[in-house]
mmCIF file of C-alpha atoms in Angstrom:
data_model
loop_
_atom_site.group_PDB
_atom_site.id
_atom_site.type_symbol
_atom_site.label_atom_id
_atom_site.label_comp_id
_atom_site.label_asym_id
_atom_site.label_seq_id
_atom_site.Cartn_x
_atom_site.Cartn_y
_atom_site.Cartn_z
ATOM 1 C CA UNK A 249 44.742 108.336 115.956
ATOM 2 C CA UNK A 250 44.447 108.380 112.169
ATOM 3 C CA UNK A 251 46.932 106.928 109.711
ATOM 4 C CA UNK A 252 50.608 107.707 109.347
ATOM 5 C CA UNK A 253 51.787 109.508 106.229
ATOM 6 C CA UNK A 254 53.659 106.868 104.163
ATOM 7 C CA UNK A 255 56.549 109.339 103.759
ATOM 8 C CA UNK A 256 57.517 108.644 107.403
ATOM 9 C CA UNK A 257 57.461 104.837 107.246
ATOM 10 C CA UNK A 258 60.844 103.142 107.450
ATOM 11 C CA UNK A 259 61.462 99.966 105.476
ATOM 12 C CA UNK A 260 61.059 96.856 107.622
ATOM 13 C CA UNK A 261 64.791 96.232 108.067
ATOM 14 C CA UNK A 262 65.355 99.775 109.382
ATOM 15 C CA UNK A 263 62.428 100.057 111.790
ATOM 16 C CA UNK A 264 63.446 100.573 115.405
ATOM 17 C CA UNK A 265 63.232 98.029 118.174
ATOM 18 C CA UNK A 266 61.072 99.294 121.024
ATOM 19 C CA UNK A 267 63.483 97.852 123.580
ATOM 20 C CA UNK A 268 66.888 99.487 124.013
ATOM 21 C CA UNK A 269 70.046 97.382 123.795
ATOM 22 C CA UNK A 270 72.703 97.876 126.483
ATOM 23 C CA UNK A 271 72.305 101.584 127.237
ATOM 24 C CA UNK A 272 75.140 103.566 128.743
ATOM 25 C CA UNK A 273 78.169 101.905 127.159
ATOM 26 C CA UNK A 274 79.423 104.995 125.342
ATOM 27 C CA UNK A 275 82.673 106.104 127.031
ATOM 28 C CA UNK A 276 82.418 109.044 129.444
ATOM 29 C CA UNK A 277 85.424 111.371 129.444
ATOM 30 C CA UNK A 278 86.092 113.970 132.143
ATOM 31 C CA UNK A 279 87.630 117.089 130.610
ATOM 32 C CA UNK A 280 88.670 118.436 134.016
ATOM 33 C CA UNK A 281 91.854 116.438 133.358
ATOM 34 C CA UNK A 282 92.880 119.373 131.149
ATOM 35 C CA UNK A 283 93.507 121.336 134.337
ATOM 36 C CA UNK A 284 94.965 118.542 136.459
ATOM 37 C CA UNK A 285 98.056 117.725 134.406
ATOM 38 C CA UNK A 286 96.725 114.363 133.184
ATOM 39 C CA UNK A 287 96.471 115.456 129.547
ATOM 40 C CA UNK A 288 98.351 112.445 128.144
ATOM 41 C CA UNK A 289 95.871 110.046 129.741
ATOM 42 C CA UNK A 290 92.976 112.186 128.521
ATOM 43 C CA UNK A 291 94.317 112.129 124.954
ATOM 44 C CA UNK A 292 94.734 108.347 125.130
ATOM 45 C CA UNK A 293 91.153 107.914 126.385
ATOM 46 C CA UNK A 294 89.776 110.084 123.576
ATOM 47 C CA UNK A 295 91.794 108.184 120.989
ATOM 48 C CA UNK A 296 90.489 104.864 122.290
ATOM 49 C CA UNK A 297 86.890 106.137 122.266
ATOM 50 C CA UNK A 298 87.238 107.453 118.708
ATOM 51 C CA UNK A 299 88.738 104.182 117.497
ATOM 52 C CA UNK A 300 86.386 101.769 119.277
ATOM 53 C CA UNK A 301 83.119 103.733 119.192
ATOM 54 C CA UNK A 302 83.378 106.929 117.152
ATOM 55 C CA UNK A 303 81.306 108.410 120.006
ATOM 56 C CA UNK A 304 81.928 109.526 123.574
ATOM 57 C CA UNK A 305 80.386 111.778 126.234
ATOM 58 C CA UNK A 306 82.191 114.652 127.927
ATOM 59 C CA UNK A 307 81.583 116.029 131.408
ATOM 60 C CA UNK A 308 83.185 119.038 133.122
ATOM 61 C CA UNK A 309 83.433 120.564 129.664
ATOM 62 C CA UNK A 310 83.377 124.235 130.657
ATOM 63 C CA UNK A 311 80.144 125.315 128.920
ATOM 64 C CA UNK A 312 78.312 127.407 131.571
ATOM 65 C CA UNK A 313 75.078 125.786 132.708
ATOM 66 C CA UNK A 314 73.191 129.096 132.679
ATOM 67 C CA UNK A 315 74.034 129.556 128.978
ATOM 68 C CA UNK A 316 72.639 126.090 128.222
ATOM 69 C CA UNK A 317 69.470 126.789 130.196
ATOM 70 C CA UNK A 318 68.879 130.024 128.263
ATOM 71 C CA UNK A 319 69.160 128.330 124.866
ATOM 72 C CA UNK A 320 66.931 125.468 126.043
ATOM 73 C CA UNK A 321 64.212 127.925 127.114
ATOM 74 C CA UNK A 322 64.486 129.964 123.900
ATOM 75 C CA UNK A 323 64.300 126.801 121.780
ATOM 76 C CA UNK A 324 61.136 125.625 123.502
ATOM 77 C CA UNK A 325 59.535 129.068 123.125
ATOM 78 C CA UNK A 326 60.296 129.065 119.415
ATOM 79 C CA UNK A 327 58.952 125.566 118.723
ATOM 80 C CA UNK A 328 55.856 126.147 120.887
ATOM 81 C CA UNK A 329 54.659 128.772 118.400
ATOM 82 C CA UNK A 330 52.105 128.074 115.695
ATOM 83 C CA UNK A 331 53.303 126.512 112.466
ATOM 84 C CA UNK A 332 52.484 129.739 110.624
ATOM 85 C CA UNK A 333 54.783 131.719 112.919
ATOM 86 C CA UNK A 334 57.625 129.234 112.569
ATOM 87 C CA UNK A 335 57.296 129.184 108.812
ATOM 88 C CA UNK A 336 57.989 132.920 108.673
ATOM 89 C CA UNK A 337 61.654 131.863 108.762
ATOM 90 C CA UNK A 338 61.202 128.691 106.701
ATOM 91 C CA UNK A 339 64.268 127.665 104.776
ATOM 92 C CA UNK A 340 64.401 126.649 101.119
ATOM 93 C CA UNK A 341 67.026 126.025 98.444
ATOM 94 C CA UNK A 342 67.700 129.761 98.118
ATOM 95 C CA UNK A 343 67.774 130.336 101.901
ATOM 96 C CA UNK A 344 69.026 127.079 103.465
ATOM 97 C CA UNK A 345 69.334 128.529 106.982
ATOM 98 C CA UNK A 346 66.072 128.647 108.943
ATOM 99 C CA UNK A 347 63.094 126.499 109.913
ATOM 100 C CA UNK A 348 62.286 123.186 108.237
ATOM 101 C CA UNK A 349 59.701 120.519 109.051
ATOM 102 C CA UNK A 350 59.997 118.039 106.188
ATOM 103 C CA UNK A 351 63.611 116.882 106.118
ATOM 104 C CA UNK A 352 64.429 113.487 104.631
ATOM 105 C CA UNK A 353 67.186 111.098 105.707
ATOM 106 C CA UNK A 354 67.909 108.235 103.312
ATOM 107 C CA UNK A 355 64.852 109.416 101.361
ATOM 108 C CA UNK A 356 62.479 108.814 104.314
ATOM 109 C CA UNK A 357 60.928 111.775 106.110
ATOM 110 C CA UNK A 358 62.124 112.419 109.675
ATOM 111 C CA UNK A 359 59.668 112.876 112.560
ATOM 112 C CA UNK A 360 61.084 116.230 113.623
ATOM 113 C CA UNK A 361 61.277 119.957 112.980
ATOM 114 C CA UNK A 362 64.477 121.985 113.006
ATOM 115 C CA UNK A 363 65.893 125.494 113.024
ATOM 116 C CA UNK A 364 69.354 125.889 111.474
ATOM 117 C CA UNK A 365 71.632 128.842 112.272
ATOM 118 C CA UNK A 366 75.083 129.306 110.695
ATOM 119 C CA UNK A 367 77.945 130.205 113.022
ATOM 120 C CA UNK A 368 79.412 132.661 110.507
ATOM 121 C CA UNK A 369 76.797 135.009 109.038
ATOM 122 C CA UNK A 370 76.836 135.140 106.088
ATOM 123 C CA UNK A 371 77.904 131.583 105.397
ATOM 124 C CA UNK A 372 80.040 131.447 102.243
ATOM 125 C CA UNK A 373 79.690 128.256 100.200
ATOM 126 C CA UNK A 374 80.039 126.961 96.634
ATOM 127 C CA UNK A 375 77.179 128.121 94.431
ATOM 128 C CA UNK A 376 76.821 124.784 92.612
ATOM 129 C CA UNK A 377 78.157 121.198 92.547
ATOM 130 C CA UNK A 378 79.785 121.801 89.148
ATOM 131 C CA UNK A 379 83.579 121.380 89.599
ATOM 132 C CA UNK A 380 84.198 123.993 86.903
ATOM 133 C CA UNK A 381 81.971 126.595 88.523
ATOM 134 C CA UNK A 382 84.081 128.814 90.787
ATOM 135 C CA UNK A 383 81.177 131.019 91.842
ATOM 136 C CA UNK A 384 80.436 131.400 95.538
ATOM 137 C CA UNK A 385 77.198 132.301 97.238
ATOM 138 C CA UNK A 386 76.357 133.833 100.598
ATOM 139 C CA UNK A 387 73.635 132.411 102.811
ATOM 140 C CA UNK A 388 72.257 134.600 105.574
ATOM 141 C CA UNK A 389 70.632 133.462 108.801
ATOM 142 C CA UNK A 390 66.896 133.961 109.195
ATOM 143 C CA UNK A 391 66.353 135.141 112.748
ATOM 144 C CA UNK A 392 62.917 134.604 114.300
ATOM 145 C CA UNK A 393 61.205 137.606 115.864
ATOM 146 C CA UNK A 394 60.160 135.515 118.850
ATOM 147 C CA UNK A 395 61.478 134.990 121.410
ATOM 148 C CA UNK A 396 62.845 138.553 121.237
ATOM 149 C CA UNK A 397 66.245 137.695 122.790
ATOM 150 C CA UNK A 398 66.729 134.642 120.562
ATOM 151 C CA UNK A 399 69.570 136.038 118.457
ATOM 152 C CA UNK A 400 71.563 137.197 121.479
ATOM 153 C CA UNK A 401 71.038 133.890 123.317
ATOM 154 C CA UNK A 402 71.996 131.792 120.293
ATOM 155 C CA UNK A 403 75.163 133.792 119.645
ATOM 156 C CA UNK A 404 76.169 133.453 123.290
ATOM 157 C CA UNK A 405 75.664 129.697 123.134
ATOM 158 C CA UNK A 406 77.484 129.409 119.796
ATOM 159 C CA UNK A 407 80.542 131.140 121.250
ATOM 160 C CA UNK A 408 80.741 128.688 124.142
ATOM 161 C CA UNK A 409 80.122 125.557 122.094
ATOM 162 C CA UNK A 410 82.642 126.629 119.456
ATOM 163 C CA UNK A 411 85.329 126.853 122.160
ATOM 164 C CA UNK A 412 84.497 123.319 123.291
ATOM 165 C CA UNK A 413 84.524 121.989 119.711
ATOM 166 C CA UNK A 414 87.991 123.383 119.002
ATOM 167 C CA UNK A 415 89.283 122.088 122.339
ATOM 168 C CA UNK A 416 88.064 118.610 121.360
ATOM 169 C CA UNK A 417 89.522 118.959 117.863
ATOM 170 C CA UNK A 418 92.903 119.696 119.440
ATOM 171 C CA UNK A 419 92.685 116.613 121.674
ATOM 172 C CA UNK A 420 91.675 114.406 118.749
ATOM 173 C CA UNK A 421 94.578 115.795 116.724
ATOM 174 C CA UNK A 422 96.969 114.945 119.554
ATOM 175 C CA UNK A 423 95.484 111.440 119.801
ATOM 176 C CA UNK A 424 96.420 110.897 116.138
ATOM 177 C CA UNK A 425 100.015 111.834 116.902
ATOM 178 C CA UNK A 426 99.671 115.249 115.259
ATOM 179 C CA UNK A 427 100.347 118.711 116.627
ATOM 180 C CA UNK A 428 97.408 120.049 118.617
ATOM 181 C CA UNK A 429 96.838 122.900 116.158
ATOM 182 C CA UNK A 430 97.293 120.789 113.003
ATOM 183 C CA UNK A 431 93.613 120.856 111.983
ATOM 184 C CA UNK A 432 92.709 124.429 112.936
ATOM 185 C CA UNK A 433 93.761 125.904 109.582
ATOM 186 C CA UNK A 434 90.921 124.111 107.800
ATOM 187 C CA UNK A 435 88.304 126.099 109.748
ATOM 188 C CA UNK A 436 89.266 129.653 108.798
ATOM 189 C CA UNK A 437 85.986 130.700 107.177
ATOM 190 C CA UNK A 438 84.175 127.683 108.617
ATOM 191 C CA UNK A 439 80.754 126.598 107.342
ATOM 192 C CA UNK A 440 79.688 125.222 110.740
ATOM 193 C CA UNK A 441 76.112 125.533 111.969
ATOM 194 C CA UNK A 442 73.939 124.921 115.001
ATOM 195 C CA UNK A 443 70.697 122.997 114.671
ATOM 196 C CA UNK A 444 67.818 123.184 117.138
ATOM 197 C CA UNK A 445 65.846 119.920 116.990
ATOM 198 C CA UNK A 446 62.301 119.330 118.206
ATOM 199 C CA UNK A 447 60.891 115.803 118.097
ATOM 200 C CA UNK A 448 57.135 115.859 118.834
ATOM 201 C CA UNK A 449 55.489 112.764 120.357
ATOM 202 C CA UNK A 450 54.951 110.164 117.621
ATOM 203 C CA UNK A 451 51.945 107.791 117.702
ATOM 204 C CA UNK A 452 53.836 105.279 115.515
ATOM 205 C CA UNK A 453 57.285 104.801 117.129
ATOM 206 C CA UNK A 454 57.492 101.312 115.638
ATOM 207 C CA UNK A 455 57.254 102.689 112.080
ATOM 208 C CA UNK A 456 58.949 106.101 112.055
ATOM 209 C CA UNK A 457 62.244 107.559 113.250
ATOM 210 C CA UNK A 458 63.034 111.012 114.592
ATOM 211 C CA UNK A 459 66.101 110.891 112.360
ATOM 212 C CA UNK A 460 66.894 107.942 110.134
ATOM 213 C CA UNK A 461 70.219 106.116 110.154
ATOM 214 C CA UNK A 462 73.054 108.300 108.900
ATOM 215 C CA UNK A 463 76.653 109.361 109.382
ATOM 216 C CA UNK A 464 77.664 112.984 109.917
ATOM 217 C CA UNK A 465 79.447 114.508 106.940
ATOM 218 C CA UNK A 466 81.494 117.090 108.832
ATOM 219 C CA UNK A 467 84.532 116.908 111.088
ATOM 220 C CA UNK A 468 82.974 116.779 114.539
ATOM 221 C CA UNK A 469 79.514 116.953 116.104
ATOM 222 C CA UNK A 470 78.944 118.299 119.627
ATOM 223 C CA UNK A 471 75.441 117.381 120.800
ATOM 224 C CA UNK A 472 73.419 118.551 123.774
ATOM 225 C CA UNK A 473 70.326 116.437 124.443
ATOM 226 C CA UNK A 474 67.638 116.721 127.089
ATOM 227 C CA UNK A 475 66.713 113.958 129.520
ATOM 228 C CA UNK A 476 64.236 112.190 127.231
ATOM 229 C CA UNK A 477 66.869 110.339 125.210
ATOM 230 C CA UNK A 478 66.347 108.587 121.897
ATOM 231 C CA UNK A 479 69.784 108.700 120.275
ATOM 232 C CA UNK A 480 71.031 105.288 119.186
ATOM 233 C CA UNK A 481 74.491 104.373 117.902
ATOM 234 C CA UNK A 482 75.398 101.385 115.757
ATOM 235 C CA UNK A 483 77.980 99.595 117.858
ATOM 236 C CA UNK A 484 81.107 98.807 115.853
ATOM 237 C CA UNK A 485 81.779 95.586 117.752
ATOM 238 C CA UNK A 486 78.628 93.769 116.632
ATOM 239 C CA UNK A 487 76.450 96.122 114.539
ATOM 240 C CA UNK A 488 73.759 96.328 117.235
ATOM 241 C CA UNK A 489 71.834 99.572 117.804
ATOM 242 C CA UNK A 490 72.489 100.736 121.367
ATOM 243 C CA UNK A 491 70.831 103.576 123.222
ATOM 244 C CA UNK A 492 72.874 106.539 124.472
ATOM 245 C CA UNK A 493 71.633 107.231 127.979
ATOM 246 C CA UNK A 494 71.436 110.953 128.791
ATOM 247 C CA UNK A 495 73.746 112.284 131.506
ATOM 248 C CA UNK A 496 72.617 115.660 132.900
ATOM 249 C CA UNK A 497 74.644 118.543 131.448
ATOM 250 C CA UNK A 498 76.961 116.249 129.445
ATOM 251 C CA UNK A 499 77.710 116.558 125.741
ATOM 252 C CA UNK A 500 77.787 113.712 123.246
ATOM 253 C CA UNK A 501 80.645 113.879 120.748
ATOM 254 C CA UNK A 502 81.050 111.984 117.511
ATOM 255 C CA UNK A 503 83.675 112.097 114.814
ATOM 256 C CA UNK A 504 82.366 112.758 111.337
ATOM 257 C CA UNK A 505 83.308 111.660 107.842
ATOM 258 C CA UNK A 506 86.022 114.303 107.459
ATOM 259 C CA UNK A 507 87.978 113.002 110.449
ATOM 260 C CA UNK A 508 87.574 109.490 109.064
ATOM 261 C CA UNK A 509 89.177 110.661 105.807
ATOM 262 C CA UNK A 510 91.896 112.754 107.527
ATOM 263 C CA UNK A 511 92.779 109.803 109.769
ATOM 264 C CA UNK A 512 92.727 107.422 106.766
ATOM 265 C CA UNK A 513 90.116 105.176 108.445
ATOM 266 C CA UNK A 514 91.809 105.020 111.866
ATOM 267 C CA UNK A 515 88.765 106.802 113.325
ATOM 268 C CA UNK A 516 85.469 105.839 111.720
ATOM 269 C CA UNK A 517 82.360 107.974 111.383
ATOM 270 C CA UNK A 518 79.660 105.757 112.886
ATOM 271 C CA UNK A 519 76.039 105.383 111.871
ATOM 272 C CA UNK A 520 73.446 106.692 114.323
ATOM 273 C CA UNK A 521 69.726 107.520 114.469
ATOM 274 C CA UNK A 522 67.021 108.904 116.760
ATOM 275 C CA UNK A 523 64.047 106.772 117.760
ATOM 276 C CA UNK A 524 60.623 108.360 118.221
ATOM 277 C CA UNK A 525 58.810 108.620 121.550
ATOM 278 C CA UNK A 526 55.049 108.110 121.739
ATOM 279 C CA UNK A 527 54.601 110.077 124.992
ATOM 280 C CA UNK A 528 57.226 112.795 125.320
ATOM 281 C CA UNK A 529 58.638 115.508 123.108
ATOM 282 C CA UNK A 530 62.423 115.697 122.846
ATOM 283 C CA UNK A 531 64.819 118.587 122.247
ATOM 284 C CA UNK A 532 68.452 118.474 121.213
ATOM 285 C CA UNK A 533 71.093 120.904 119.942
ATOM 286 C CA UNK A 534 73.856 119.586 117.683
ATOM 287 C CA UNK A 535 76.779 121.787 116.654
ATOM 288 C CA UNK A 536 78.220 120.600 113.347
ATOM 289 C CA UNK A 537 81.876 121.610 112.938
ATOM 290 C CA UNK A 538 82.456 122.088 109.202
ATOM 291 C CA UNK A 539 85.566 123.420 107.420
ATOM 292 C CA UNK A 540 85.725 126.309 104.963
ATOM 293 C CA UNK A 541 84.257 125.802 101.478
ATOM 294 C CA UNK A 542 87.681 125.895 99.799
ATOM 295 C CA UNK A 543 89.146 123.033 101.855
ATOM 296 C CA UNK A 544 90.107 119.924 99.911
ATOM 297 C CA UNK A 545 89.590 116.881 102.126
ATOM 298 C CA UNK A 546 92.047 113.992 101.848
ATOM 299 C CA UNK A 547 94.028 111.670 104.134
ATOM 300 C CA UNK A 548 96.705 113.656 105.968
ATOM 301 C CA UNK A 549 100.222 113.081 104.677
ATOM 302 C CA UNK A 550 101.556 112.480 108.202
ATOM 303 C CA UNK A 551 99.197 109.519 108.596
ATOM 304 C CA UNK A 552 99.891 107.758 105.292
ATOM 305 C CA UNK A 553 102.899 105.860 103.936
ATOM 306 C CA UNK A 554 103.717 102.925 101.648
ATOM 307 C CA UNK A 555 102.318 100.426 104.147
ATOM 308 C CA UNK A 556 99.239 102.596 104.784
ATOM 309 C CA UNK A 557 98.470 104.355 101.483
ATOM 310 C CA UNK A 558 95.601 106.875 101.168
ATOM 311 C CA UNK A 559 92.239 105.109 101.233
ATOM 312 C CA UNK A 560 90.277 108.107 99.894
ATOM 313 C CA UNK A 561 90.570 110.361 96.884
ATOM 314 C CA UNK A 562 90.623 114.096 97.487
ATOM 315 C CA UNK A 563 87.328 116.010 97.363
ATOM 316 C CA UNK A 564 86.370 119.644 97.775
ATOM 317 C CA UNK A 565 84.174 120.385 100.788
ATOM 318 C CA UNK A 566 82.190 123.204 99.158
ATOM 319 C CA UNK A 567 81.319 121.093 96.127
ATOM 320 C CA UNK A 568 80.518 118.112 98.334
ATOM 321 C CA UNK A 569 78.037 120.165 100.343
ATOM 322 C CA UNK A 570 76.484 121.766 97.268
ATOM 323 C CA UNK A 571 75.794 118.268 95.939
ATOM 324 C CA UNK A 572 74.557 116.898 99.252
ATOM 325 C CA UNK A 573 72.220 119.787 100.044
ATOM 326 C CA UNK A 574 69.993 119.018 97.064
ATOM 327 C CA UNK A 575 68.356 116.196 99.027
ATOM 328 C CA UNK A 576 67.298 118.446 101.913
ATOM 329 C CA UNK A 577 64.197 119.660 100.140
ATOM 330 C CA UNK A 578 62.980 116.815 97.960
ATOM 331 C CA UNK A 579 63.293 113.089 97.604
ATOM 332 C CA UNK A 580 66.086 112.004 95.278
ATOM 333 C CA UNK A 581 66.107 109.087 92.859
ATOM 334 C CA UNK A 582 69.682 108.127 93.807
ATOM 335 C CA UNK A 583 71.716 107.852 96.995
ATOM 336 C CA UNK A 584 73.064 111.168 98.190
ATOM 337 C CA UNK A 585 76.818 111.710 97.948
ATOM 338 C CA UNK A 586 78.848 109.980 100.676
ATOM 339 C CA UNK A 587 82.556 109.632 101.414
ATOM 340 C CA UNK A 588 82.484 106.017 100.214
ATOM 341 C CA UNK A 589 82.069 107.454 96.716
ATOM 342 C CA UNK A 590 85.640 108.751 97.109
ATOM 343 C CA UNK A 591 87.119 105.537 98.466
ATOM 344 C CA UNK A 592 90.143 104.260 96.547
ATOM 345 C CA UNK A 593 89.501 100.890 94.966
ATOM 346 C CA UNK A 594 91.435 98.098 96.645
ATOM 347 C CA UNK A 595 91.701 96.161 93.403
#
């Protein structure tokens, strides 16, 4: 079996339990209510899920099953290639869209390989973290040659998943007492991307994680996972890690840091991770809904007042991402930037 590379080893307090706690508790929400006239109840259910869990599953979501099956097949074909073939589209600091097999979360290497594809090509983002630097840069997708229909299949999938993401954003906006279209303006020129994840079997599931504990920095994440499972969520009620049981053809939704800031802490971005599997490979496809680079993120005025003052200082999304992306390619000596760095002191 050999020895595990120390870069993958989690510290003792963050190593996974090999038994899953209370699977299946994440709320399941049926989006067919959109067409049955029960929208108010649907909005209330989503608001409750966001407040109590930060996560929920959706069924009857409208993404065609045949589109999902095509992207699943294309993803497997891509990752089944040799490492040399995959690295023909390897990403780096100059070309951050593409293949990567040495990503770190919390400065520990993840047991996974990924392919990142921006929804808008080119993706326009801040050139540097320097607040005084107004320069922008364009990042272009690196499209693999194989499978030959990959680009067409991915674009088809992206179109469908984007529709679902904006539908969910509207429902979340309504659940906060806002107009349904209140948040849409922030996504003109979005920096969203789709990630294809492959988690190979891991001989040391007690030491390594597919993805270490983290919170999502964006607004919303829409995740498709296969039947293998492995996603765990830190339950708000007691801090326990609980497994998210796969439901065929369902999507897993979680609110990210931006919605936590917009909602002024009403909806919290919740920590989650992926445990490794010693026997089976796992595939998943998250869609990360990100705003445009020029958006300044702060608590929404409609949701703050004298009794509930803003809990976060304003920050620029493009500069935030330019700072955060530095840790994608090498281990950092300090914690990567997080929204808690913008929290207003309560003193």
